[in-house]
Amino acid sequence: MFDVWKNVLAEVEQKIPHAAFSTWFTGVTLISVDDGVVIVGVPNVLKVKQLEVKYNDHVKTALKNNGVDFKEVKYIVHTKAKTKPKSREVTGELPTIKKKKVSLLKKPTTFQTGLNPRYTLDNFVIGSNNDLAVSVAKSVVENPGVKANPFFLYSGPGLGKTHLVQAIGNAILERNPNFKVLYIPISHFYSDFINSIQNKTSEEFTKKFRKLDVLIVDDFQFIVGKDRSQEEFFHIFNDLYQLNKQIIVTSDRLPSQIKTVDERLASRLTWGNAIDLQMPSFEDKCAILKSKAEFMGVDIEDEAIEYLADNVRTNIRDLESELNHLLAIADLKNITPLEVINDGYINTIKAPHMQALSPKKIIEKTAKYYDLTVKEMCSKSRVSHIKNARQVAMYLLSEELEMSTPKIAREVGVKDHTTVMHGIKKIKNDLKLNFSLREQIAGIREGLYE
Ligand code: ADP
Ligand code: MG
């Protein structure tokens, strides 16, 4: 019984965009099937409406595919569902379900890949924040184990690491259906490893990894303190590497910043390619929002998109959830997303720190980051590290506050605004390939929004 409803949800999840699924189906449970009427419990009225109008057909098809006999599906507000938003249990009896083995979730191959098919390269929006990473990703897909091996991808949270590496795995599998591809968060690697020791199956554990063609390890930073797993991981890493098998690792920082038992081995993770994902620019954010809205099949005004892009400055995950929030309110109030904003229903997004960001703060934080006083940084000095700090400040004033170049010139003590234009251009260019500069700017940015 439990499985049937789970499978119904799983089938719907495969059919509709991820964002739509998590917005509309979280907390939706099956209450009962009585006299051919399927009663589905939904946390609120807004969701009831959305399910009735948009997703009823999906639910019906999935019920049918799972052998449920019914005449009608009814959605009712069921507050219990609200208290357990993530649970998907069946809370009532389901008498008319015919037993049927469902294998919807199984991949065509019997090998468990750990991959989620909703992450694809097609729905990963390319922007200035990730173009380099995407081009490396594509070369990995075209020549696994050859060009960028290992491929080490790092960034702060919510910037697309998991999406991109899973997309690589899916794309490789599509091109090479016989490949053994495994995606595994390092925490699972750790727990599987510990279990294998307890169950005396470590040999099988190791064997399973050694026969892979592609190993994707997510969130490598969590390896800290797990010394035995680290050793095991590095053995597997070495073996696969020597066999020219593709290894992909993500982390929220570089291996040099992660405490590992064997630093020499850890540094090998960055031998192939260490590429980062940056915060998207305003334009990148607009492109991502547009693509998500399009994917969900909803209409949203450009101004509403620009509002979100301008106000969400943390990461793409937050950007997505604010978009869902906005769309949910628009639906509830039966007005357009822009009207929601103009009527002040979501002014909570405007985080207080956003309004507090001033040119002064950017200048002070930048100077401090480079161990300079504001006076030193905003001087006429041509000493390279001082000049670099000044140019970074110019860049940040332009990116974060969209200040004009004459205004920036005044702030950083430069006479001519063309010097500012030149400085910003230089930083933008350097950012493409200078990873240390990327780190520096990411570090300063973090401080700006504390
Ligand atoms: P991370 O693993 O870095 O914490 P995720 O890969 O989980 O981040 O990304 C967070 C969310 O943002 C996911 O829903 C993902 O699909 C989405 N996302 C990130 N980058 C992009 C992008 N370039 N285009 C489309 N969606 C993106
Ligand atoms: Mg992740």
Short mmCIF file of C-alpha atoms and ligand atoms in Angstrom, two decimals:
data_model
loop_
_atom_site.label_atom_id
_atom_site.label_comp_id
_atom_site.label_asym_id
_atom_site.label_seq_id
_atom_site.Cartn_x
_atom_site.Cartn_y
_atom_site.Cartn_z
CA MET A 1 0.00 0.00 0.00
CA PHE A 2 2.69 2.38 1.04
CA ASP A 3 4.67 1.67 -2.06
CA VAL A 4 1.81 2.26 -4.43
CA TRP A 5 1.33 5.88 -3.43
CA LYS A 6 5.09 6.36 -3.34
CA ASN A 7 5.24 5.02 -6.87
CA VAL A 8 2.42 7.27 -7.99
CA LEU A 9 4.34 10.26 -6.68
CA ALA A 10 7.56 8.98 -8.16
CA GLU A 11 5.92 8.66 -11.55
CA VAL A 12 4.52 12.18 -11.39
CA GLU A 13 7.95 13.40 -10.31
CA GLN A 14 9.46 11.94 -13.46
CA LYS A 15 6.87 13.60 -15.64
CA ILE A 16 6.91 17.18 -14.41
CA PRO A 17 9.70 19.66 -13.72
CA HIS A 18 11.45 19.17 -10.43
CA ALA A 19 10.63 22.65 -9.15
CA ALA A 20 6.95 22.15 -9.90
CA PHE A 21 6.98 18.79 -8.17
CA SER A 22 8.58 20.06 -5.01
CA THR A 23 6.31 23.10 -4.93
CA TRP A 24 3.03 21.31 -5.47
CA PHE A 25 3.52 17.76 -4.22
CA THR A 26 5.38 18.27 -0.98
CA GLY A 27 3.18 17.05 1.85
CA VAL A 28 0.59 15.54 -0.47
CA THR A 29 -0.61 12.20 0.91
CA LEU A 30 -3.14 9.58 0.02
CA ILE A 31 -5.99 9.48 2.52
CA SER A 32 -8.27 6.79 1.23
CA VAL A 33 -9.82 5.05 -1.72
CA ASP A 34 -13.47 4.49 -1.09
CA ASP A 35 -16.01 3.34 -3.59
CA GLY A 36 -13.70 4.27 -6.42
CA VAL A 37 -13.06 7.74 -5.06
CA VAL A 38 -9.42 8.48 -4.35
CA ILE A 39 -9.06 11.10 -1.63
CA VAL A 40 -5.78 12.94 -1.65
CA GLY A 41 -4.79 15.09 1.32
CA VAL A 42 -3.14 18.39 0.43
CA PRO A 43 -1.59 20.90 2.86
CA ASN A 44 -3.43 24.03 1.66
CA VAL A 45 -6.10 25.43 -0.62
CA LEU A 46 -3.61 26.84 -3.04
CA LYS A 47 -2.15 23.42 -3.65
CA VAL A 48 -5.60 21.88 -3.96
CA LYS A 49 -6.41 24.28 -6.74
CA GLN A 50 -3.15 23.75 -8.51
CA LEU A 51 -3.43 19.97 -8.33
CA GLU A 52 -7.01 20.05 -9.62
CA VAL A 53 -6.26 22.35 -12.49
CA LYS A 54 -2.79 21.41 -13.57
CA TYR A 55 -1.75 18.06 -12.26
CA ASN A 56 -4.92 16.00 -12.01
CA ASP A 57 -4.22 14.27 -15.29
CA HIS A 58 -0.72 13.34 -14.21
CA VAL A 59 -2.00 11.93 -10.93
CA LYS A 60 -4.77 9.97 -12.66
CA THR A 61 -2.41 8.48 -15.21
CA ALA A 62 0.05 7.51 -12.51
CA LEU A 63 -2.71 5.91 -10.44
CA LYS A 64 -3.85 3.92 -13.45
CA ASN A 65 -0.31 2.86 -14.30
CA ASN A 66 0.02 1.61 -10.78
CA GLY A 67 -3.04 -0.54 -10.94
CA VAL A 68 -5.41 1.59 -8.86
CA ASP A 69 -9.08 1.27 -9.83
CA PHE A 70 -10.94 4.53 -9.43
CA LYS A 71 -13.71 6.70 -10.80
CA GLU A 72 -12.63 10.02 -9.43
CA VAL A 73 -9.80 11.76 -7.60
CA LYS A 74 -10.63 14.35 -4.95
CA TYR A 75 -8.18 16.74 -3.40
CA ILE A 76 -8.99 17.98 0.06
CA VAL A 77 -7.17 20.16 2.54
CA HIS A 78 -5.69 17.86 5.07
CA THR A 79 -3.84 19.75 7.75
CA LYS A 80 -2.10 16.71 9.11
CA ALA A 81 -0.21 16.62 5.87
CA LYS A 82 1.15 20.03 6.72
CA THR A 83 2.86 18.98 9.89
CA LYS A 84 4.87 16.36 8.08
CA PRO A 85 5.68 18.09 4.85
CA LYS A 86 8.15 15.54 3.61
CA SER A 87 6.22 12.40 4.45
CA ARG A 88 4.63 10.51 1.69
CA GLU A 89 2.94 7.80 3.67
CA VAL A 90 -0.46 6.44 3.04
CA THR A 91 -2.60 7.47 5.96
CA GLY A 92 -5.59 5.33 5.20
CA GLU A 93 -6.57 2.04 3.71
CA LEU A 94 -6.44 1.50 0.03
CA PRO A 95 -8.78 -1.42 -0.52
CA THR A 96 -9.11 -1.58 -4.26
CA ILE A 97 -5.51 -1.54 -5.25
CA LYS A 98 -4.51 -4.46 -7.39
CA LYS A 99 -1.15 -5.83 -6.56
CA LYS A 100 1.24 -5.03 -9.32
CA LYS A 101 4.97 -4.97 -9.31
CA VAL A 102 6.08 -1.52 -10.27
CA SER A 103 9.48 -0.98 -11.71
CA LEU A 104 9.12 2.63 -12.77
CA LEU A 105 12.07 3.90 -10.91
CA LYS A 106 14.44 1.29 -12.17
CA LYS A 107 16.87 2.39 -14.83
CA PRO A 108 17.01 0.28 -17.97
CA THR A 109 20.27 -1.21 -16.76
CA THR A 110 20.29 -3.14 -13.53
CA PHE A 111 23.27 -1.21 -12.29
CA GLN A 112 22.32 1.36 -9.64
CA THR A 113 23.82 4.66 -10.73
CA GLY A 114 22.57 6.95 -7.99
CA LEU A 115 21.85 9.47 -10.72
CA ASN A 116 18.70 11.55 -10.87
CA PRO A 117 17.51 11.94 -14.47
CA ARG A 118 16.12 15.42 -13.84
CA TYR A 119 19.63 16.88 -13.81
CA THR A 120 20.67 17.38 -17.40
CA LEU A 121 23.08 19.57 -19.29
CA ASP A 122 20.12 20.85 -21.30
CA ASN A 123 18.46 22.38 -18.29
CA PHE A 124 21.68 23.75 -16.84
CA VAL A 125 21.72 27.40 -17.86
CA ILE A 126 25.12 28.55 -19.04
CA GLY A 127 26.32 31.94 -17.89
CA SER A 128 29.48 33.84 -17.13
CA ASN A 129 29.52 32.19 -13.71
CA ASN A 130 29.83 28.66 -15.02
CA ASP A 131 30.85 28.67 -18.69
CA LEU A 132 34.29 27.31 -17.98
CA ALA A 133 32.92 24.51 -15.81
CA VAL A 134 30.36 23.63 -18.47
CA SER A 135 32.97 23.45 -21.19
CA VAL A 136 35.10 21.12 -19.08
CA ALA A 137 31.97 19.11 -18.27
CA LYS A 138 31.30 18.70 -21.98
CA SER A 139 34.81 17.53 -22.68
CA VAL A 140 34.44 14.98 -19.88
CA VAL A 141 31.23 13.75 -21.50
CA GLU A 142 32.91 13.47 -24.88
CA ASN A 143 36.09 11.82 -23.62
CA PRO A 144 35.58 10.31 -20.20
CA GLY A 145 38.83 9.55 -18.42
CA VAL A 146 40.93 11.33 -21.00
CA LYS A 147 40.97 15.08 -20.86
CA ALA A 148 39.98 16.35 -17.48
CA ASN A 149 40.72 13.56 -15.07
CA PRO A 150 40.05 13.94 -12.24
CA PHE A 151 37.56 16.75 -12.68
CA PHE A 152 37.33 18.69 -9.44
CA LEU A 153 34.43 21.13 -9.16
CA TYR A 154 34.07 23.49 -6.24
CA SER A 155 31.87 26.36 -5.10
CA GLY A 156 29.77 27.64 -2.25
CA PRO A 157 26.42 25.94 -1.62
CA GLY A 158 23.53 26.12 -4.03
CA LEU A 159 25.54 27.11 -7.09
CA GLY A 160 25.00 24.02 -9.20
CA LYS A 161 27.71 21.49 -8.33
CA THR A 162 25.38 18.55 -7.80
CA HIS A 163 23.33 19.49 -10.85
CA LEU A 164 26.35 19.74 -13.13
CA VAL A 165 28.09 16.54 -12.05
CA GLN A 166 24.89 14.53 -12.17
CA ALA A 167 24.23 15.97 -15.62
CA ILE A 168 27.66 14.76 -16.70
CA GLY A 169 26.84 11.29 -15.40
CA ASN A 170 23.51 11.22 -17.21
CA ALA A 171 25.06 12.45 -20.45
CA ILE A 172 27.87 9.89 -20.32
CA LEU A 173 25.32 7.13 -19.76
CA GLU A 174 23.24 8.34 -22.65
CA ARG A 175 26.20 8.12 -24.97
CA ASN A 176 27.58 4.92 -23.48
CA PRO A 177 24.68 2.89 -22.09
CA ASN A 178 27.00 0.09 -21.01
CA PHE A 179 29.18 2.28 -18.86
CA LYS A 180 29.12 1.76 -15.14
CA VAL A 181 28.55 5.21 -13.72
CA LEU A 182 28.14 5.80 -10.01
CA TYR A 183 27.13 9.03 -8.28
CA ILE A 184 27.68 8.94 -4.54
CA PRO A 185 27.75 11.65 -1.89
CA ILE A 186 30.88 11.11 0.19
CA SER A 187 28.72 10.62 3.30
CA HIS A 188 27.16 7.55 1.66
CA PHE A 189 30.57 6.30 0.64
CA TYR A 190 31.53 6.57 4.28
CA SER A 191 28.47 4.80 5.65
CA ASP A 192 28.62 2.05 3.01
CA PHE A 193 32.27 1.54 3.83
CA ILE A 194 31.60 1.28 7.57
CA ASN A 195 28.74 -1.15 6.93
CA SER A 196 30.94 -3.26 4.74
CA ILE A 197 33.48 -3.55 7.53
CA GLN A 198 30.79 -4.49 10.02
CA ASN A 199 29.27 -7.04 7.67
CA LYS A 200 32.67 -8.29 6.62
CA THR A 201 31.97 -7.42 3.01
CA SER A 202 34.76 -4.89 2.44
CA GLU A 203 36.10 -6.89 -0.45
CA GLU A 204 32.82 -6.61 -2.32
CA PHE A 205 32.66 -2.95 -1.45
CA THR A 206 36.04 -2.31 -3.02
CA LYS A 207 35.25 -4.52 -6.01
CA LYS A 208 32.08 -2.59 -6.73
CA PHE A 209 34.06 0.62 -7.04
CA ARG A 210 36.95 -0.81 -8.98
CA LYS A 211 34.76 -1.95 -11.82
CA LEU A 212 33.36 1.52 -12.43
CA ASP A 213 33.95 3.54 -15.58
CA VAL A 214 32.91 6.81 -13.99
CA LEU A 215 32.93 7.65 -10.29
CA ILE A 216 31.21 10.87 -9.19
CA VAL A 217 31.75 11.83 -5.57
CA ASP A 218 29.74 14.73 -4.19
CA ASP A 219 30.53 16.98 -1.21
CA PHE A 220 34.02 15.71 -0.64
CA GLN A 221 34.55 18.23 2.18
CA PHE A 222 32.64 15.90 4.50
CA ILE A 223 35.55 13.46 4.42
CA VAL A 224 37.19 15.41 7.23
CA GLY A 225 37.79 13.22 10.28
CA LYS A 226 36.84 9.99 8.52
CA ASP A 227 40.37 8.73 8.25
CA ARG A 228 39.77 5.11 7.29
CA SER A 229 37.28 6.10 4.62
CA GLN A 230 39.77 8.58 3.29
CA GLU A 231 42.39 5.89 2.91
CA GLU A 232 39.93 3.59 1.23
CA PHE A 233 38.77 6.34 -1.07
CA PHE A 234 42.28 7.20 -2.12
CA HIS A 235 43.07 3.55 -2.87
CA ILE A 236 40.02 3.36 -5.09
CA PHE A 237 40.90 6.71 -6.60
CA ASN A 238 44.40 5.53 -7.47
CA ASP A 239 43.20 2.30 -9.02
CA LEU A 240 40.58 3.98 -11.15
CA TYR A 241 42.95 6.73 -12.15
CA GLN A 242 45.55 4.28 -13.31
CA LEU A 243 42.94 2.53 -15.42
CA ASN A 244 42.02 5.90 -17.00
CA LYS A 245 38.55 5.81 -15.52
CA GLN A 246 36.85 9.14 -15.09
CA ILE A 247 36.71 10.55 -11.57
CA ILE A 248 34.61 13.59 -10.72
CA VAL A 249 34.69 15.19 -7.31
CA THR A 250 32.80 18.17 -5.90
CA SER A 251 33.51 20.11 -2.78
CA ASP A 252 32.76 23.44 -1.21
CA ARG A 253 36.47 24.17 -1.04
CA LEU A 254 39.80 23.16 -2.54
CA PRO A 255 41.50 19.99 -1.26
CA SER A 256 44.29 22.15 0.14
CA GLN A 257 41.71 23.56 2.54
CA ILE A 258 40.37 20.16 3.57
CA LYS A 259 42.12 18.25 6.32
CA THR A 260 43.00 14.85 4.90
CA VAL A 261 45.27 12.11 6.17
CA ASP A 262 47.28 12.15 3.01
CA GLU A 263 47.67 15.62 1.62
CA ARG A 264 49.72 14.38 -1.28
CA LEU A 265 46.83 12.25 -2.40
CA ALA A 266 44.31 14.99 -1.78
CA SER A 267 46.29 17.32 -3.98
CA ARG A 268 45.98 14.79 -6.79
CA LEU A 269 42.30 15.53 -6.93
CA THR A 270 43.14 18.84 -8.53
CA TRP A 271 45.69 17.51 -10.99
CA GLY A 272 43.27 17.21 -13.85
CA ASN A 273 41.16 20.29 -13.54
CA ALA A 274 39.93 22.29 -10.57
CA ILE A 275 37.15 24.52 -11.70
CA ASP A 276 34.79 26.63 -9.67
CA LEU A 277 31.24 27.85 -10.05
CA GLN A 278 30.71 31.48 -9.21
CA MET A 279 27.69 33.45 -8.10
CA PRO A 280 25.66 34.28 -11.21
CA SER A 281 25.57 37.88 -12.36
CA PHE A 282 22.30 39.75 -12.68
CA GLU A 283 21.97 38.67 -16.32
CA ASP A 284 22.79 35.07 -15.47
CA LYS A 285 20.14 35.08 -12.75
CA CYS A 286 17.54 36.46 -15.16
CA ALA A 287 18.40 33.73 -17.66
CA ILE A 288 18.09 31.03 -15.01
CA LEU A 289 14.75 32.35 -13.79
CA LYS A 290 13.39 32.61 -17.31
CA SER A 291 14.41 29.10 -18.11
CA LYS A 292 12.86 27.74 -14.90
CA ALA A 293 9.60 29.60 -15.51
CA GLU A 294 9.49 28.37 -19.08
CA PHE A 295 10.14 24.85 -17.95
CA MET A 296 7.29 25.04 -15.46
CA GLY A 297 5.08 26.50 -18.15
CA VAL A 298 4.21 29.65 -16.20
CA ASP A 299 4.01 33.23 -17.38
CA ILE A 300 6.06 35.75 -15.51
CA GLU A 301 6.77 39.37 -16.39
CA ASP A 302 10.34 40.46 -17.13
CA GLU A 303 10.09 43.05 -14.37
CA ALA A 304 9.23 40.34 -11.86
CA ILE A 305 12.22 38.31 -13.01
CA GLU A 306 14.46 41.33 -12.70
CA TYR A 307 13.14 42.01 -9.23
CA LEU A 308 14.04 38.50 -8.09
CA ALA A 309 17.43 38.58 -9.80
CA ASP A 310 18.21 41.84 -8.14
CA ASN A 311 17.09 40.85 -4.68
CA VAL A 312 18.27 37.29 -4.28
CA ARG A 313 22.01 37.46 -3.89
CA THR A 314 22.79 34.31 -2.00
CA ASN A 315 22.68 31.42 -4.44
CA ILE A 316 20.72 29.69 -7.18
CA ARG A 317 18.89 27.40 -4.79
CA ASP A 318 17.46 30.44 -3.01
CA LEU A 319 16.69 32.04 -6.34
CA GLU A 320 14.65 28.99 -7.31
CA SER A 321 12.79 28.89 -4.03
CA GLU A 322 11.93 32.60 -4.18
CA LEU A 323 10.59 32.08 -7.68
CA ASN A 324 8.42 29.23 -6.44
CA HIS A 325 7.26 31.33 -3.52
CA LEU A 326 6.31 34.20 -5.82
CA LEU A 327 4.45 31.92 -8.21
CA ALA A 328 2.62 30.25 -5.35
CA ILE A 329 1.35 33.58 -4.03
CA ALA A 330 0.40 34.74 -7.51
CA ASP A 331 -1.63 31.60 -7.88
CA LEU A 332 -3.24 31.91 -4.49
CA LYS A 333 -4.21 35.54 -5.00
CA ASN A 334 -5.04 34.98 -8.62
CA ILE A 335 -2.88 37.88 -9.75
CA THR A 336 0.27 38.08 -11.82
CA PRO A 337 3.75 37.71 -10.26
CA LEU A 338 4.50 41.37 -10.86
CA GLU A 339 1.28 42.37 -9.13
CA VAL A 340 2.34 40.24 -6.16
CA ILE A 341 5.53 42.27 -5.94
CA ASN A 342 3.86 45.62 -6.52
CA ASP A 343 1.20 44.87 -3.95
CA GLY A 344 3.94 44.21 -1.42
CA TYR A 345 3.18 40.56 -0.72
CA ILE A 346 6.76 39.44 -0.87
CA ASN A 347 8.75 42.34 0.46
CA THR A 348 10.33 39.87 2.85
CA ILE A 349 12.80 38.83 0.15
CA LYS A 350 14.46 42.16 0.39
CA ALA A 351 16.80 40.97 3.07
CA PRO A 352 17.80 43.79 5.40
CA HIS A 353 21.48 43.28 4.62
CA MET A 354 20.86 44.07 0.99
CA GLN A 355 19.77 47.56 1.76
CA ALA A 356 22.71 47.99 4.07
CA LEU A 357 25.28 47.43 1.33
CA SER A 358 26.98 50.72 0.58
CA PRO A 359 29.97 51.80 -1.51
CA LYS A 360 31.76 52.49 1.75
CA LYS A 361 31.26 48.91 2.92
CA ILE A 362 32.57 47.49 -0.35
CA ILE A 363 35.64 49.68 -0.21
CA GLU A 364 36.37 48.93 3.43
CA LYS A 365 35.89 45.19 3.05
CA THR A 366 38.04 45.03 -0.07
CA ALA A 367 40.85 47.02 1.52
CA LYS A 368 40.69 44.86 4.63
CA TYR A 369 40.77 41.68 2.59
CA TYR A 370 44.03 42.78 0.99
CA ASP A 371 45.47 44.03 4.28
CA LEU A 372 45.43 47.63 3.16
CA THR A 373 43.95 50.75 4.67
CA VAL A 374 41.24 52.46 2.67
CA LYS A 375 43.61 55.37 2.19
CA GLU A 376 46.32 53.12 0.76
CA MET A 377 43.93 51.32 -1.55
CA CYS A 378 42.30 54.48 -2.82
CA SER A 379 45.63 56.21 -3.42
CA LYS A 380 47.38 56.75 -6.73
CA SER A 381 49.86 53.98 -5.98
CA ARG A 382 50.82 51.84 -8.96
CA VAL A 383 52.30 49.08 -6.83
CA SER A 384 50.71 46.02 -8.33
CA HIS A 385 48.95 44.51 -5.32
CA ILE A 386 47.48 47.90 -4.36
CA LYS A 387 46.38 48.57 -7.91
CA ASN A 388 44.82 45.11 -8.07
CA ALA A 389 42.88 45.71 -4.85
CA ARG A 390 41.63 49.04 -6.22
CA GLN A 391 40.49 47.39 -9.42
CA VAL A 392 38.70 44.66 -7.50
CA ALA A 393 36.89 47.37 -5.51
CA MET A 394 35.89 49.06 -8.80
CA TYR A 395 34.63 45.76 -10.12
CA LEU A 396 32.59 45.03 -7.01
CA LEU A 397 31.09 48.54 -6.92
CA SER A 398 29.99 48.03 -10.48
CA GLU A 399 28.70 44.47 -10.03
CA GLU A 400 27.08 44.75 -6.64
CA LEU A 401 25.70 48.26 -6.76
CA GLU A 402 25.61 48.85 -10.50
CA MET A 403 27.27 52.19 -9.97
CA SER A 404 28.28 54.27 -12.96
CA THR A 405 31.98 54.55 -13.76
CA PRO A 406 32.20 58.31 -12.94
CA LYS A 407 30.68 57.60 -9.52
CA ILE A 408 33.05 54.71 -8.93
CA ALA A 409 35.97 56.95 -9.92
CA ARG A 410 34.99 59.37 -7.16
CA GLU A 411 34.66 56.58 -4.59
CA VAL A 412 38.06 55.06 -5.23
CA GLY A 413 39.92 58.32 -5.68
CA VAL A 414 40.54 58.02 -9.39
CA LYS A 415 40.39 61.09 -11.61
CA ASP A 416 39.31 59.65 -14.88
CA HIS A 417 36.38 57.31 -15.31
CA THR A 418 38.06 55.56 -18.25
CA THR A 419 40.60 54.26 -15.73
CA VAL A 420 37.65 52.67 -13.94
CA MET A 421 36.33 51.19 -17.17
CA HIS A 422 39.74 49.75 -17.87
CA GLY A 423 40.04 48.38 -14.31
CA ILE A 424 36.67 46.65 -14.41
CA LYS A 425 37.39 45.18 -17.80
CA LYS A 426 40.71 43.87 -16.62
CA ILE A 427 39.19 42.13 -13.61
CA LYS A 428 36.41 40.64 -15.74
CA ASN A 429 38.99 39.25 -18.14
CA ASP A 430 41.29 37.95 -15.45
CA LEU A 431 38.39 36.26 -13.69
CA LYS A 432 37.99 33.88 -16.58
CA LEU A 433 41.19 32.04 -15.86
CA ASN A 434 42.67 33.33 -12.65
CA PHE A 435 41.38 31.04 -9.94
CA SER A 436 43.12 32.81 -7.15
CA LEU A 437 41.36 36.04 -8.16
CA ARG A 438 38.04 34.19 -8.25
CA GLU A 439 38.66 32.98 -4.72
CA GLN A 440 39.57 36.45 -3.56
CA ILE A 441 36.43 37.98 -4.99
CA ALA A 442 34.25 35.22 -3.60
CA GLY A 443 35.88 35.78 -0.20
CA ILE A 444 35.21 39.52 -0.26
CA ARG A 445 31.65 38.98 -1.45
CA GLU A 446 30.95 36.68 1.47
CA GLY A 447 31.99 39.44 3.84
CA LEU A 448 29.74 41.97 2.11
CA TYR A 449 26.57 40.11 3.02
CA GLU A 450 27.41 39.03 6.51
P1 ADP B 1 25.19 22.69 -5.00
O1 ADP B 1 25.37 21.22 -5.24
O2 ADP B 1 26.34 23.52 -5.50
O3 ADP B 1 24.85 23.01 -3.58
P2 ADP B 1 22.85 22.32 -6.66
O4 ADP B 1 23.45 21.62 -7.82
O5 ADP B 1 22.07 21.51 -5.70
O6 ADP B 1 23.96 23.17 -5.87
O7 ADP B 1 21.96 23.53 -7.22
C1 ADP B 1 20.94 24.16 -6.46
C2 ADP B 1 19.72 24.35 -7.33
O8 ADP B 1 20.01 25.33 -8.34
C3 ADP B 1 19.33 23.08 -8.06
O9 ADP B 1 17.92 22.99 -8.09
C4 ADP B 1 19.87 23.27 -9.46
O10 ADP B 1 19.09 22.60 -10.43
C5 ADP B 1 19.79 24.78 -9.63
N1 ADP B 1 20.84 25.31 -10.51
C6 ADP B 1 22.11 25.60 -10.19
N2 ADP B 1 22.78 26.09 -11.24
C7 ADP B 1 21.91 26.10 -12.26
C8 ADP B 1 22.01 26.49 -13.63
N3 ADP B 1 23.13 26.99 -14.15
N4 ADP B 1 20.91 26.35 -14.40
C9 ADP B 1 19.78 25.87 -13.90
N5 ADP B 1 19.60 25.49 -12.61
C10 ADP B 1 20.66 25.59 -11.80
MG MG B 2 25.24 19.68 -3.83
#
